[in-house]
Amino acid sequence: MKKFCRMVSVVLCLVLLLNLLLPVIPALGDEENPSGWDRFPVGEKETGTPYEVTGGIVLFNQDTGSITGYEGEPEALVIPAEIDGVAVTRIAPHAFEGCSTLTASSIAESVTAIGNHAFNQWGALAELKLPDALLSIGGYACTSCISL
């Protein structure tokens, strides 16, 4: 009985440890950049040019194909497959963090990666349509989205 209890304790400890480590283990990438994202120093965010899309204005970096942020107070956004002929392939880390007015979003099939904290603290977000082509979702991508 003692061996069984000890084995259960070890398994539970391993499960808890794995649960703590999963958000920091990258899903995809290579040896030089395991998360698939460039490393941004604390406080620095990828920049982009404003573009009007269905439901609001997003910031888009044509060099990386990334949605990097938003302007204004959008209520429902549709992330398109391309902007000005450039494929939208990623949603950058922290892109929509703290967007308290957004209640719904739909993301195009061309998007294959969502960065860390991308949708963090969307208090009103009740619907998020993710593409089937999505390969990677960063850690804490939807933390504090209490209406989801």
CSV table of N, CA and C in Angstrom, one decimal, residues 6-97:
chain,number,residue,atom,x,y,z
A,6,ARG,N,3.1,6.1,-2.7
A,6,ARG,CA,4.3,6.8,-3.1
A,6,ARG,C,4.3,7.0,-4.6
A,7,MET,N,3.8,6.0,-5.4
A,7,MET,CA,3.8,6.1,-6.8
A,7,MET,C,2.7,7.1,-7.2
A,8,VAL,N,1.6,7.1,-6.6
A,8,VAL,CA,0.6,8.1,-6.9
A,8,VAL,C,1.1,9.5,-6.6
A,9,SER,N,1.8,9.7,-5.5
A,9,SER,CA,2.4,11.0,-5.2
A,9,SER,C,3.4,11.4,-6.2
A,10,VAL,N,4.2,10.6,-6.7
A,10,VAL,CA,5.2,10.9,-7.7
A,10,VAL,C,4.5,11.3,-9.0
A,11,VAL,N,3.5,10.5,-9.4
A,11,VAL,CA,2.7,10.9,-10.6
A,11,VAL,C,2.0,12.2,-10.5
A,12,LEU,N,1.4,12.5,-9.4
A,12,LEU,CA,0.8,13.8,-9.2
A,12,LEU,C,1.8,14.9,-9.2
A,13,CYS,N,2.9,14.7,-8.6
A,13,CYS,CA,4.0,15.8,-8.7
A,13,CYS,C,4.4,16.0,-10.1
A,14,LEU,N,4.6,15.0,-10.9
A,14,LEU,CA,5.0,15.1,-12.3
A,14,LEU,C,3.9,15.8,-13.1
A,15,VAL,N,2.6,15.5,-12.8
A,15,VAL,CA,1.5,16.2,-13.5
A,15,VAL,C,1.5,17.7,-13.2
A,16,LEU,N,1.7,18.0,-11.9
A,16,LEU,CA,1.7,19.4,-11.5
A,16,LEU,C,2.9,20.2,-12.1
A,17,LEU,N,4.1,19.5,-12.1
A,17,LEU,CA,5.3,20.1,-12.8
A,17,LEU,C,5.0,20.4,-14.2
A,18,LEU,N,4.5,19.4,-14.9
A,18,LEU,CA,4.2,19.5,-16.3
A,18,LEU,C,3.2,20.6,-16.6
A,19,ASN,N,2.2,20.8,-15.8
A,19,ASN,CA,1.2,21.8,-15.9
A,19,ASN,C,1.9,23.2,-15.7
A,20,LEU,N,2.9,23.3,-14.9
A,20,LEU,CA,3.6,24.6,-14.7
A,20,LEU,C,4.5,24.9,-15.9
A,21,LEU,N,5.0,23.9,-16.5
A,21,LEU,CA,6.0,24.1,-17.6
A,21,LEU,C,5.4,24.3,-18.9
A,22,LEU,N,4.2,23.7,-19.2
A,22,LEU,CA,3.6,23.8,-20.5
A,22,LEU,C,3.5,25.2,-21.1
A,23,PRO,N,3.0,26.2,-20.3
A,23,PRO,CA,2.9,27.5,-21.0
A,23,PRO,C,4.2,28.1,-21.5
A,24,VAL,N,5.4,27.6,-20.9
A,24,VAL,CA,6.6,28.2,-21.4
A,24,VAL,C,7.4,27.3,-22.4
A,25,ILE,N,6.8,26.1,-22.7
A,25,ILE,CA,7.4,25.3,-23.7
A,25,ILE,C,6.8,25.7,-25.0
A,26,PRO,N,7.7,26.1,-26.0
A,26,PRO,CA,7.1,26.5,-27.3
A,26,PRO,C,6.5,25.3,-28.0
A,27,ALA,N,5.5,25.6,-28.8
A,27,ALA,CA,4.8,24.5,-29.6
A,27,ALA,C,5.5,24.3,-30.9
A,28,LEU,N,6.0,25.3,-31.5
A,28,LEU,CA,6.7,25.1,-32.8
A,28,LEU,C,7.9,26.0,-32.9
A,29,GLY,N,8.7,25.8,-33.8
A,29,GLY,CA,9.9,26.7,-34.1
A,29,GLY,C,11.1,25.9,-34.4
A,30,ASP,N,12.3,26.6,-34.3
A,30,ASP,CA,13.5,25.9,-34.6
A,30,ASP,C,14.5,26.2,-33.5
A,31,GLU,N,15.7,25.7,-33.6
A,31,GLU,CA,16.6,25.8,-32.5
A,31,GLU,C,17.0,27.2,-32.2
A,32,GLU,N,17.2,28.1,-33.2
A,32,GLU,CA,17.6,29.5,-33.0
A,32,GLU,C,16.4,30.3,-32.5
A,33,ASN,N,15.2,30.0,-32.8
A,33,ASN,CA,14.0,30.7,-32.4
A,33,ASN,C,12.9,29.8,-32.1
A,34,PRO,N,13.0,29.0,-30.9
A,34,PRO,CA,12.1,27.9,-30.7
A,34,PRO,C,10.6,28.3,-30.7
A,35,SER,N,10.3,29.5,-30.3
A,35,SER,CA,8.8,29.9,-30.3
A,35,SER,C,8.3,30.3,-31.6
A,36,GLY,N,9.2,30.5,-32.6
A,36,GLY,CA,8.7,31.0,-33.9
A,36,GLY,C,8.6,32.5,-33.9
A,37,TRP,N,8.9,33.2,-32.7
A,37,TRP,CA,8.8,34.7,-32.6
A,37,TRP,C,10.2,35.2,-32.3
A,38,ASP,N,10.4,36.4,-32.8
A,38,ASP,CA,11.6,37.2,-32.4
A,38,ASP,C,11.4,37.5,-30.9
A,39,ARG,N,12.5,37.6,-30.2
A,39,ARG,CA,12.4,37.9,-28.8
A,39,ARG,C,12.3,39.4,-28.6
A,40,PHE,N,11.3,39.9,-28.0
A,40,PHE,CA,11.1,41.4,-27.7
A,40,PHE,C,11.5,41.7,-26.3
A,41,PRO,N,12.4,42.7,-26.1
A,41,PRO,CA,12.7,43.0,-24.7
A,41,PRO,C,11.4,43.5,-24.0
A,42,VAL,N,11.4,43.4,-22.6
A,42,VAL,CA,10.2,43.8,-21.9
A,42,VAL,C,9.8,45.2,-22.2
A,43,GLY,N,8.6,45.4,-22.5
A,43,GLY,CA,8.1,46.7,-22.8
A,43,GLY,C,8.1,47.1,-24.2
A,44,GLU,N,8.9,46.4,-25.1
A,44,GLU,CA,9.0,46.7,-26.5
A,44,GLU,C,8.0,45.8,-27.2
A,45,LYS,N,7.3,46.4,-28.2
A,45,LYS,CA,6.3,45.7,-28.9
A,45,LYS,C,6.5,45.9,-30.4
A,46,GLU,N,6.2,44.9,-31.2
A,46,GLU,CA,6.4,45.0,-32.7
A,46,GLU,C,5.4,46.1,-33.2
A,47,THR,N,5.9,46.9,-34.1
A,47,THR,CA,5.1,48.0,-34.6
A,47,THR,C,4.4,47.7,-35.9
A,48,GLY,N,3.4,48.5,-36.3
A,48,GLY,CA,2.7,48.2,-37.5
A,48,GLY,C,2.0,49.5,-38.0
A,49,THR,N,1.5,49.4,-39.3
A,49,THR,CA,0.8,50.5,-39.9
A,49,THR,C,-0.7,50.3,-39.8
A,50,PRO,N,-1.5,51.3,-39.5
A,50,PRO,CA,-2.9,51.2,-39.3
A,50,PRO,C,-3.6,50.8,-40.7
A,51,TYR,N,-4.5,49.8,-40.6
A,51,TYR,CA,-5.3,49.4,-41.7
A,51,TYR,C,-6.7,49.2,-41.3
A,52,GLU,N,-7.7,49.7,-42.1
A,52,GLU,CA,-9.1,49.5,-41.7
A,52,GLU,C,-9.5,48.1,-42.2
A,53,VAL,N,-10.1,47.3,-41.2
A,53,VAL,CA,-10.7,46.0,-41.5
A,53,VAL,C,-12.1,46.0,-41.1
A,54,THR,N,-12.8,44.9,-41.4
A,54,THR,CA,-14.2,44.8,-40.9
A,54,THR,C,-14.2,44.9,-39.4
A,55,GLY,N,-14.9,45.9,-38.8
A,55,GLY,CA,-15.0,46.0,-37.4
A,55,GLY,C,-14.1,47.0,-36.7
A,56,GLY,N,-13.1,47.5,-37.4
A,56,GLY,CA,-12.2,48.4,-36.7
A,56,GLY,C,-10.9,48.7,-37.5
A,57,ILE,N,-9.9,49.1,-36.8
A,57,ILE,CA,-8.5,49.4,-37.3
A,57,ILE,C,-7.5,48.5,-36.6
A,58,VAL,N,-6.7,47.8,-37.4
A,58,VAL,CA,-5.6,47.0,-36.9
A,58,VAL,C,-4.3,47.6,-37.3
A,59,LEU,N,-3.2,47.3,-36.6
A,59,LEU,CA,-1.9,47.6,-37.0
A,59,LEU,C,-1.3,46.4,-37.6
A,60,PHE,N,-0.7,46.6,-38.8
A,60,PHE,CA,-0.1,45.4,-39.5
A,60,PHE,C,1.3,45.7,-40.0
A,61,ASN,N,2.2,44.7,-39.7
A,61,ASN,CA,3.6,44.8,-40.1
A,61,ASN,C,3.7,44.0,-41.4
A,62,GLN,N,3.9,44.7,-42.5
A,62,GLN,CA,4.0,44.0,-43.8
A,62,GLN,C,5.2,43.1,-43.9
A,63,ASP,N,6.3,43.5,-43.2
A,63,ASP,CA,7.5,42.7,-43.3
A,63,ASP,C,7.4,41.3,-42.6
A,64,THR,N,6.6,41.2,-41.6
A,64,THR,CA,6.4,40.0,-40.9
A,64,THR,C,5.1,39.3,-41.1
A,65,GLY,N,4.1,40.0,-41.7
A,65,GLY,CA,2.8,39.5,-41.9
A,65,GLY,C,2.0,39.4,-40.6
A,66,SER,N,2.4,40.2,-39.7
A,66,SER,CA,1.8,40.2,-38.3
A,66,SER,C,0.8,41.3,-38.0
A,67,ILE,N,-0.3,40.9,-37.4
A,67,ILE,CA,-1.2,41.9,-36.8
A,67,ILE,C,-0.5,42.3,-35.5
A,68,THR,N,-0.2,43.5,-35.3
A,68,THR,CA,0.6,43.9,-34.1
A,68,THR,C,-0.2,44.7,-33.0
A,69,GLY,N,-1.4,45.1,-33.4
A,69,GLY,CA,-2.2,45.9,-32.4
A,69,GLY,C,-3.4,46.4,-33.0
A,70,TYR,N,-4.1,47.3,-32.4
A,70,TYR,CA,-5.3,47.9,-32.8
A,70,TYR,C,-5.4,49.4,-32.4
A,71,GLU,N,-6.3,50.1,-33.1
A,71,GLU,CA,-6.6,51.5,-32.7
A,71,GLU,C,-8.1,51.6,-32.4
A,72,GLY,N,-8.4,52.5,-31.5
A,72,GLY,CA,-9.8,52.8,-31.1
A,72,GLY,C,-10.4,51.8,-30.2
A,73,GLU,N,-11.7,51.6,-30.3
A,73,GLU,CA,-12.4,50.7,-29.4
A,73,GLU,C,-13.3,49.8,-30.2
A,74,PRO,N,-12.7,48.8,-30.8
A,74,PRO,CA,-13.5,47.9,-31.7
A,74,PRO,C,-14.4,47.0,-30.9
A,75,GLU,N,-15.6,46.7,-31.4
A,75,GLU,CA,-16.5,45.8,-30.8
A,75,GLU,C,-16.4,44.4,-31.4
A,76,ALA,N,-16.2,44.3,-32.7
A,76,ALA,CA,-16.1,43.0,-33.4
A,76,ALA,C,-15.1,43.2,-34.5
A,77,LEU,N,-14.1,42.3,-34.6
A,77,LEU,CA,-13.1,42.4,-35.6
A,77,LEU,C,-13.1,41.2,-36.4
A,78,VAL,N,-12.8,41.4,-37.7
A,78,VAL,CA,-12.6,40.2,-38.6
A,78,VAL,C,-11.1,40.4,-39.1
A,79,ILE,N,-10.3,39.5,-38.7
A,79,ILE,CA,-8.9,39.5,-39.2
A,79,ILE,C,-8.8,38.9,-40.6
A,80,PRO,N,-8.5,39.7,-41.6
A,80,PRO,CA,-8.6,39.2,-43.0
A,80,PRO,C,-7.4,38.3,-43.3
A,81,ALA,N,-7.5,37.6,-44.5
A,81,ALA,CA,-6.4,36.7,-44.9
A,81,ALA,C,-5.2,37.5,-45.5
A,82,GLU,N,-5.5,38.7,-46.0
A,82,GLU,CA,-4.4,39.5,-46.5
A,82,GLU,C,-4.8,41.0,-46.3
A,83,ILE,N,-3.7,41.8,-46.2
A,83,ILE,CA,-3.9,43.3,-46.2
A,83,ILE,C,-2.9,43.8,-47.2
A,84,ASP,N,-3.5,44.6,-48.1
A,84,ASP,CA,-2.7,45.2,-49.2
A,84,ASP,C,-1.8,44.2,-50.0
A,85,GLY,N,-2.4,43.0,-50.2
A,85,GLY,CA,-1.7,42.0,-51.0
A,85,GLY,C,-0.7,41.1,-50.2
A,86,VAL,N,-0.6,41.4,-48.9
A,86,VAL,CA,0.4,40.7,-48.0
A,86,VAL,C,-0.4,39.7,-47.1
A,87,ALA,N,-0.1,38.5,-47.1
A,87,ALA,CA,-0.8,37.5,-46.3
A,87,ALA,C,-0.6,37.8,-44.8
A,88,VAL,N,-1.7,37.7,-44.1
A,88,VAL,CA,-1.7,37.9,-42.6
A,88,VAL,C,-1.5,36.5,-42.1
A,89,THR,N,-0.3,36.3,-41.4
A,89,THR,CA,0.1,34.9,-41.0
A,89,THR,C,0.2,34.8,-39.5
A,90,ARG,N,0.3,35.9,-38.8
A,90,ARG,CA,0.5,35.9,-37.3
A,90,ARG,C,-0.2,37.0,-36.6
A,91,ILE,N,-0.5,36.7,-35.4
A,91,ILE,CA,-1.0,37.8,-34.5
A,91,ILE,C,0.1,37.9,-33.4
A,92,ALA,N,0.8,39.1,-33.4
A,92,ALA,CA,2.0,39.3,-32.6
A,92,ALA,C,1.6,39.2,-31.1
A,93,PRO,N,2.7,38.9,-30.3
A,93,PRO,CA,2.5,39.0,-28.8
A,93,PRO,C,1.9,40.3,-28.4
A,94,HIS,N,1.0,40.3,-27.5
A,94,HIS,CA,0.4,41.5,-26.9
A,94,HIS,C,-0.4,42.3,-27.9
A,95,ALA,N,-0.7,41.8,-29.1
A,95,ALA,CA,-1.4,42.6,-30.1
A,95,ALA,C,-2.7,43.2,-29.6
A,96,PHE,N,-3.6,42.4,-29.0
A,96,PHE,CA,-4.9,42.9,-28.5
A,96,PHE,C,-5.0,42.9,-27.0
A,97,GLU,N,-3.9,42.9,-26.3
A,97,GLU,CA,-4.0,42.8,-24.9
A,97,GLU,C,-4.7,44.0,-24.3
